[in-house]
């Protein structure tokens, strides 16, 4: 048997390591508090539920999320895997993601692409339009070719257009099972230049891993290879993994209670349990870890002032002062 040169073996092992992973090279861990605002007015005894986001793309800031779901509707999506069509995989997983996102601070758009692209649903606040978003997801069909770049271009136009929510993070999740025409990585790079913060990719069975990896790398995102429907849904709703490269987030509450591995959704969003504010500074700390063990932390400080008495309290106080004055007058007389 002919020996393989050592340098060839080394290159083979390096390539195997690269394509065995399910994510792009992680940029940097970031964790952010999205609300409530540290500059707000709060009262001692008030109950709040701080919320934030963690990611491994280095995205800092953002008071909410504008998300474009860029979904493959090519003919190959009609193929059956594990008893369901890939189109059904896409619909079920995308619906799970939408249902898990924080409705009060998220808007979602649905982009369909095959040989060309179409916006099935413009950016829509989930607080009032989640049903319309899910209806658009379920309208995705399976016919035509695969032009991922066209989908990314349409999504970028929607995310940076008139429907964009000022101050929100702009993100795409691209889902495909095929080999794309054109140069979708260039479209991802252009989208980043236009103001999109991250483009995450998910490859369904049969996809071109090289293309999906390149899109994510060019788009400051994470590439995921979905091997089963169950794991895909768990990934999208955050019950087992996520799309943003985060391993877990730990929280220290304002009263010192430590929460290990707080629940996060598929895009790294988390919400704290009820927290009662004490008089003075209330410090909440979040520490996020990526899948490589790197970490980042962020503090939220909410300053509470003495609670304002209810109007009825003022009335009782006034009545008490009147009675006290009357008693004093009687003593003087």
CSV table of C-alpha atoms in Angstrom, one decimal:
chain,number,residue,atom,x,y,z
A,1,UNK,CA,0.0,0.0,0.0
A,2,UNK,CA,1.3,3.4,-1.0
A,3,UNK,CA,2.1,5.7,2.0
A,4,UNK,CA,0.3,9.0,2.2
A,5,UNK,CA,2.7,11.9,2.7
A,6,UNK,CA,2.5,13.4,6.2
A,7,UNK,CA,1.5,16.8,4.9
A,8,UNK,CA,-1.4,15.3,2.9
A,9,UNK,CA,-2.6,13.4,6.0
A,10,UNK,CA,-2.4,16.6,8.1
A,11,UNK,CA,-4.4,18.5,5.5
A,12,UNK,CA,-7.0,15.7,5.4
A,13,UNK,CA,-7.4,15.8,9.2
A,14,UNK,CA,-7.7,19.6,9.1
A,15,UNK,CA,-10.5,19.4,6.5
A,16,UNK,CA,-12.2,16.7,8.5
A,17,UNK,CA,-12.2,18.8,11.6
A,18,UNK,CA,-13.6,21.8,9.7
A,19,UNK,CA,-16.5,19.9,8.1
A,20,UNK,CA,-17.3,17.8,11.1
A,21,UNK,CA,-18.3,20.9,13.1
A,22,UNK,CA,-21.8,22.3,12.9
A,23,UNK,CA,-20.9,25.9,13.2
A,24,UNK,CA,-18.8,28.6,11.6
A,25,UNK,CA,-15.8,30.1,13.3
A,26,UNK,CA,-17.2,31.9,16.3
A,27,UNK,CA,-16.6,35.7,16.1
A,28,UNK,CA,-16.9,36.7,19.7
A,29,UNK,CA,-19.3,36.1,22.6
A,30,UNK,CA,-21.7,38.9,23.3
A,31,UNK,CA,-24.5,39.2,25.9
A,32,UNK,CA,-26.8,42.2,26.1
A,33,UNK,CA,-29.6,43.5,28.3
A,34,UNK,CA,-32.5,44.6,26.1
A,35,UNK,CA,-34.8,45.8,28.8
A,36,UNK,CA,-36.0,47.3,30.9
A,37,UNK,CA,-34.0,50.5,30.4
A,38,UNK,CA,-31.4,51.4,33.1
A,39,UNK,CA,-32.5,55.0,32.7
A,40,UNK,CA,-36.1,54.4,33.6
A,41,UNK,CA,-37.8,55.4,36.9
A,42,UNK,CA,-38.4,52.4,39.3
A,43,UNK,CA,-39.8,52.1,42.8
A,44,UNK,CA,-38.9,50.0,45.7
A,45,UNK,CA,-41.1,46.9,45.7
A,46,UNK,CA,-41.8,47.0,42.0
A,47,UNK,CA,-41.7,43.7,40.2
A,48,UNK,CA,-39.7,43.5,36.9
A,49,UNK,CA,-38.7,40.8,34.4
A,50,UNK,CA,-35.4,41.9,32.8
A,51,UNK,CA,-34.7,40.3,29.4
A,52,UNK,CA,-31.7,40.1,27.1
A,53,UNK,CA,-29.9,38.2,24.3
A,54,UNK,CA,-26.7,36.2,23.9
A,55,UNK,CA,-24.8,35.3,20.7
A,56,UNK,CA,-21.5,34.1,19.4
A,57,UNK,CA,-21.4,36.6,16.5
A,58,UNK,CA,-20.3,39.6,18.5
A,59,UNK,CA,-23.6,41.5,18.1
A,60,UNK,CA,-23.8,44.1,20.9
A,61,UNK,CA,-26.9,46.2,21.6
A,62,UNK,CA,-30.3,46.1,20.1
A,63,UNK,CA,-33.6,46.6,22.0
A,64,UNK,CA,-35.4,44.1,19.9
A,65,UNK,CA,-35.2,41.8,16.9
A,66,UNK,CA,-36.1,42.1,13.2
A,67,UNK,CA,-35.8,38.6,11.8
A,68,UNK,CA,-36.1,37.4,8.2
A,69,UNK,CA,-36.8,33.7,7.7
A,70,UNK,CA,-35.3,32.9,4.3
A,71,UNK,CA,-36.9,29.6,3.3
A,72,UNK,CA,-36.1,27.2,0.5
A,73,UNK,CA,-39.2,26.3,-1.7
A,74,UNK,CA,-37.3,24.5,-4.5
A,75,UNK,CA,-38.6,21.2,-6.0
A,76,UNK,CA,-36.2,19.1,-3.9
A,77,UNK,CA,-38.0,20.2,-0.7
A,78,UNK,CA,-40.7,17.7,-1.7
A,79,UNK,CA,-38.3,14.8,-0.9
A,80,UNK,CA,-39.3,12.6,2.0
A,81,UNK,CA,-37.0,12.0,4.9
A,82,UNK,CA,-38.0,10.2,8.1
A,83,UNK,CA,-41.6,10.1,7.0
A,84,UNK,CA,-42.0,13.7,6.2
A,85,UNK,CA,-41.1,16.0,3.3
A,86,UNK,CA,-38.3,18.4,3.9
A,87,UNK,CA,-40.9,21.2,3.3
A,88,UNK,CA,-42.7,19.9,6.4
A,89,UNK,CA,-39.4,19.9,8.3
A,90,UNK,CA,-38.9,23.6,7.4
A,91,UNK,CA,-42.5,24.5,8.3
A,92,UNK,CA,-42.5,22.8,11.6
A,93,UNK,CA,-39.1,24.1,12.7
A,94,UNK,CA,-39.8,27.6,11.6
A,95,UNK,CA,-43.1,27.7,13.4
A,96,UNK,CA,-41.4,26.4,16.6
A,97,UNK,CA,-38.9,29.2,16.3
A,98,UNK,CA,-41.6,31.9,15.9
A,99,UNK,CA,-43.6,30.5,18.8
A,100,UNK,CA,-40.5,30.6,21.1
A,101,UNK,CA,-39.4,34.2,20.3
A,102,UNK,CA,-40.3,37.1,22.6
A,103,UNK,CA,-43.4,38.5,21.0
A,104,UNK,CA,-43.2,41.9,22.6
A,105,UNK,CA,-39.9,42.8,21.0
A,106,UNK,CA,-39.7,40.8,17.8
A,107,UNK,CA,-40.8,41.3,14.2
A,108,UNK,CA,-40.6,38.6,11.6
A,109,UNK,CA,-40.6,38.5,7.8
A,110,UNK,CA,-41.0,35.3,5.6
A,111,UNK,CA,-39.0,35.1,2.4
A,112,UNK,CA,-39.6,32.2,-0.1
A,113,UNK,CA,-36.9,31.4,-2.6
A,114,UNK,CA,-36.5,28.9,-5.5
A,115,UNK,CA,-35.3,30.1,-8.9
A,116,UNK,CA,-36.3,33.6,-7.7
A,117,UNK,CA,-37.4,35.1,-4.4
A,118,UNK,CA,-40.7,36.5,-3.0
A,119,UNK,CA,-41.6,38.2,0.2
A,120,UNK,CA,-44.6,36.3,1.5
A,121,UNK,CA,-44.8,38.3,4.7
A,122,UNK,CA,-43.2,41.7,5.4
A,123,UNK,CA,-41.7,42.5,8.8
A,124,UNK,CA,-44.6,41.9,11.2
A,125,UNK,CA,-44.7,42.4,15.0
A,126,UNK,CA,-45.3,39.0,16.7
A,127,UNK,CA,-47.3,40.8,19.4
A,128,UNK,CA,-50.1,41.4,16.9
A,129,UNK,CA,-49.3,39.3,13.8
A,130,UNK,CA,-47.9,35.9,14.8
A,131,UNK,CA,-50.8,34.1,13.1
A,132,UNK,CA,-50.0,35.9,9.8
A,133,UNK,CA,-46.3,35.0,10.0
A,134,UNK,CA,-47.1,31.3,10.7
A,135,UNK,CA,-49.6,31.3,7.8
A,136,UNK,CA,-46.9,32.6,5.5
A,137,UNK,CA,-44.5,29.8,6.7
A,138,UNK,CA,-47.2,27.2,5.9
A,139,UNK,CA,-47.7,28.6,2.4
A,140,UNK,CA,-44.1,27.6,1.4
A,141,UNK,CA,-44.4,25.1,-1.5
A,142,UNK,CA,-41.8,22.9,-3.3
A,143,UNK,CA,-41.1,23.7,-6.9
A,144,UNK,CA,-38.4,25.3,-9.0
A,145,UNK,CA,-34.7,25.7,-8.7
A,146,UNK,CA,-32.5,27.0,-5.9
A,147,UNK,CA,-31.2,30.6,-5.8
A,148,UNK,CA,-30.3,31.3,-2.2
A,149,UNK,CA,-28.7,34.6,-3.1
A,150,UNK,CA,-32.0,35.9,-4.4
A,151,UNK,CA,-33.6,35.1,-1.0
A,152,UNK,CA,-30.8,36.8,0.9
A,153,UNK,CA,-31.1,39.9,-1.4
A,154,UNK,CA,-34.9,40.2,-0.8
A,155,UNK,CA,-34.5,39.7,2.9
A,156,UNK,CA,-31.8,42.4,3.2
A,157,UNK,CA,-34.0,44.8,1.4
A,158,UNK,CA,-36.9,44.1,3.8
A,159,UNK,CA,-34.7,44.3,6.9
A,160,UNK,CA,-33.1,47.6,6.0
A,161,UNK,CA,-36.3,49.1,4.4
A,162,UNK,CA,-39.2,51.1,5.7
A,163,UNK,CA,-40.5,48.3,7.9
A,164,UNK,CA,-37.3,48.1,10.0
A,165,UNK,CA,-37.8,48.7,13.7
A,166,UNK,CA,-35.3,51.4,14.9
A,167,UNK,CA,-32.8,50.1,17.4
A,168,UNK,CA,-33.5,46.4,16.7
A,169,UNK,CA,-31.0,43.8,15.7
A,170,UNK,CA,-31.4,42.7,12.0
A,171,UNK,CA,-30.9,39.0,11.5
A,172,UNK,CA,-31.6,36.3,8.9
A,173,UNK,CA,-32.1,32.5,9.3
A,174,UNK,CA,-31.5,30.8,5.9
A,175,UNK,CA,-32.8,27.2,5.5
A,176,UNK,CA,-32.0,25.1,2.4
A,177,UNK,CA,-31.5,21.5,1.3
A,178,UNK,CA,-29.8,22.1,-2.0
A,179,UNK,CA,-27.0,23.4,-4.1
A,180,UNK,CA,-27.4,27.1,-5.1
A,181,UNK,CA,-27.0,28.8,-8.4
A,182,UNK,CA,-25.1,32.1,-8.4
A,183,UNK,CA,-22.9,33.3,-5.5
A,184,UNK,CA,-25.0,33.5,-2.3
A,185,UNK,CA,-21.9,34.2,-0.1
A,186,UNK,CA,-21.5,37.5,-2.0
A,187,UNK,CA,-25.1,38.3,-1.3
A,188,UNK,CA,-24.5,37.6,2.4
A,189,UNK,CA,-21.5,40.0,2.4
A,190,UNK,CA,-23.5,42.7,0.7
A,191,UNK,CA,-26.3,42.3,3.2
A,192,UNK,CA,-23.8,42.8,6.0
A,193,UNK,CA,-22.6,45.9,4.3
A,194,UNK,CA,-26.2,47.2,4.1
A,195,UNK,CA,-26.7,46.9,7.8
A,196,UNK,CA,-27.8,43.3,8.5
A,197,UNK,CA,-26.1,42.1,11.7
A,198,UNK,CA,-26.0,38.3,11.2
A,199,UNK,CA,-27.0,35.6,8.7
A,200,UNK,CA,-27.3,32.1,10.2
A,201,UNK,CA,-27.7,29.1,8.0
A,202,UNK,CA,-29.3,25.7,8.5
A,203,UNK,CA,-28.7,22.8,6.0
A,204,UNK,CA,-31.4,20.2,5.6
A,205,UNK,CA,-30.5,16.6,4.4
A,206,UNK,CA,-28.9,16.8,0.9
A,207,UNK,CA,-27.6,20.4,1.2
A,208,UNK,CA,-24.2,21.7,0.1
A,209,UNK,CA,-22.3,22.1,3.3
A,210,UNK,CA,-19.6,24.2,1.7
A,211,UNK,CA,-22.1,26.8,0.4
A,212,UNK,CA,-24.1,27.0,3.6
A,213,UNK,CA,-20.8,27.4,5.6
A,214,UNK,CA,-19.6,30.1,3.3
A,215,UNK,CA,-22.9,32.1,3.6
A,216,UNK,CA,-22.7,32.0,7.4
A,217,UNK,CA,-19.0,33.0,7.4
A,218,UNK,CA,-19.6,35.9,5.0
A,219,UNK,CA,-22.7,36.8,7.0
A,220,UNK,CA,-21.2,36.9,10.5
A,221,UNK,CA,-23.4,33.9,11.4
A,222,UNK,CA,-23.4,30.3,12.5
A,223,UNK,CA,-23.9,27.3,10.2
A,224,UNK,CA,-25.9,24.3,11.4
A,225,UNK,CA,-26.2,20.9,9.8
A,226,UNK,CA,-29.6,19.5,10.7
A,227,UNK,CA,-29.6,15.7,10.6
A,228,UNK,CA,-33.1,15.0,12.1
A,229,UNK,CA,-36.4,16.7,12.4
A,230,UNK,CA,-36.6,16.3,16.2
A,231,UNK,CA,-33.1,17.9,16.7
A,232,UNK,CA,-34.0,20.6,14.3
A,233,UNK,CA,-37.1,21.6,16.1
A,234,UNK,CA,-35.3,21.4,19.5
A,235,UNK,CA,-32.6,23.7,18.0
A,236,UNK,CA,-35.1,26.2,16.7
A,237,UNK,CA,-37.1,26.5,19.9
A,238,UNK,CA,-34.0,26.4,22.2
A,239,UNK,CA,-34.9,23.3,24.1
A,240,UNK,CA,-31.6,21.6,23.0
A,241,UNK,CA,-29.1,23.9,21.5
A,242,UNK,CA,-29.7,27.1,19.5
A,243,UNK,CA,-28.8,28.7,16.2
A,244,UNK,CA,-26.4,31.4,17.6
A,245,UNK,CA,-23.5,29.3,19.0
A,246,UNK,CA,-24.3,29.8,22.7
A,247,UNK,CA,-23.7,26.9,25.1
A,248,UNK,CA,-25.5,28.5,28.1
A,249,UNK,CA,-26.2,31.7,30.0
A,250,UNK,CA,-25.9,32.1,33.8
A,251,UNK,CA,-27.7,34.8,35.7
A,252,UNK,CA,-27.1,36.5,39.1
A,253,UNK,CA,-30.3,38.2,40.3
A,254,UNK,CA,-30.5,41.5,42.2
A,255,UNK,CA,-31.0,39.6,45.5
A,256,UNK,CA,-27.9,37.5,44.9
A,257,UNK,CA,-29.7,34.3,43.8
A,258,UNK,CA,-27.7,32.5,41.1
A,259,UNK,CA,-29.5,30.9,38.1
A,260,UNK,CA,-27.4,28.3,36.3
A,261,UNK,CA,-28.2,27.8,32.6
A,262,UNK,CA,-31.3,30.0,32.2
A,263,UNK,CA,-33.6,29.0,29.4
A,264,UNK,CA,-32.9,30.6,26.0
A,265,UNK,CA,-34.7,30.3,22.7
A,266,UNK,CA,-33.3,29.4,19.4
A,267,UNK,CA,-31.8,32.8,18.8
A,268,UNK,CA,-30.3,33.3,22.3
A,269,UNK,CA,-33.1,35.4,23.9
A,270,UNK,CA,-33.7,35.0,27.7
A,271,UNK,CA,-36.2,36.4,30.2
A,272,UNK,CA,-35.6,36.5,34.0
A,273,UNK,CA,-38.2,35.4,36.5
A,274,UNK,CA,-40.0,38.0,38.7
A,275,UNK,CA,-37.6,40.2,40.5
A,276,UNK,CA,-38.7,42.6,43.3
A,277,UNK,CA,-36.7,45.8,43.3
A,278,UNK,CA,-35.1,46.9,46.6
A,279,UNK,CA,-34.4,50.6,47.4
A,280,UNK,CA,-31.2,51.8,45.7
A,281,UNK,CA,-29.2,50.0,43.0
A,282,UNK,CA,-30.4,46.6,41.8
A,283,UNK,CA,-27.7,44.8,39.9
A,284,UNK,CA,-28.4,41.9,37.5
A,285,UNK,CA,-25.5,40.1,35.9
A,286,UNK,CA,-25.6,37.8,32.8
A,287,UNK,CA,-22.6,35.6,31.8
A,288,UNK,CA,-22.8,33.9,28.4
A,289,UNK,CA,-20.6,31.0,27.2
A,290,UNK,CA,-20.2,29.8,23.7
A,291,UNK,CA,-19.6,26.2,22.6
A,292,UNK,CA,-15.8,26.7,22.8
A,293,UNK,CA,-15.9,27.9,26.4
A,294,UNK,CA,-15.4,31.6,25.7
A,295,UNK,CA,-17.5,34.0,27.8
A,296,UNK,CA,-18.8,37.5,28.1
A,297,UNK,CA,-20.7,39.3,30.8
A,298,UNK,CA,-23.0,42.3,31.1
A,299,UNK,CA,-24.6,44.1,34.0
A,300,UNK,CA,-28.0,45.8,34.2
A,301,UNK,CA,-28.5,48.3,37.0
A,302,UNK,CA,-32.0,49.4,37.9
A,303,UNK,CA,-32.1,52.1,40.6
A,304,UNK,CA,-35.3,52.1,42.7
A,305,UNK,CA,-36.6,55.1,44.6
A,306,UNK,CA,-39.0,55.1,47.6
A,307,UNK,CA,-42.5,54.0,46.6
A,308,UNK,CA,-45.0,56.8,46.0
A,309,UNK,CA,-47.9,56.5,48.4
A,310,UNK,CA,-51.3,55.7,46.8
A,311,UNK,CA,-53.9,58.6,46.7
A,312,UNK,CA,-55.9,56.9,49.4
A,313,UNK,CA,-52.8,57.0,51.6
A,314,UNK,CA,-52.6,60.8,51.1
A,315,UNK,CA,-56.3,61.1,52.0
A,316,UNK,CA,-55.8,59.1,55.2
A,317,UNK,CA,-52.8,61.2,56.1
A,318,UNK,CA,-54.7,64.4,55.5
A,319,UNK,CA,-57.6,63.2,57.7
A,320,UNK,CA,-55.2,62.2,60.4
A,321,UNK,CA,-53.6,65.7,60.4
A,322,UNK,CA,-57.0,67.3,60.6
A,323,UNK,CA,-58.0,65.2,63.6
A,324,UNK,CA,-54.7,65.9,65.3
A,325,UNK,CA,-55.2,69.6,64.8
A,326,UNK,CA,-58.8,69.4,66.2
A,327,UNK,CA,-57.6,67.5,69.3
A,328,UNK,CA,-54.8,70.1,69.9
A,329,UNK,CA,-57.3,72.9,69.6
A,330,UNK,CA,-59.5,71.3,72.3
A,331,UNK,CA,-56.5,71.0,74.6
A,332,UNK,CA,-55.7,74.6,74.1
A,333,UNK,CA,-59.2,75.8,74.8
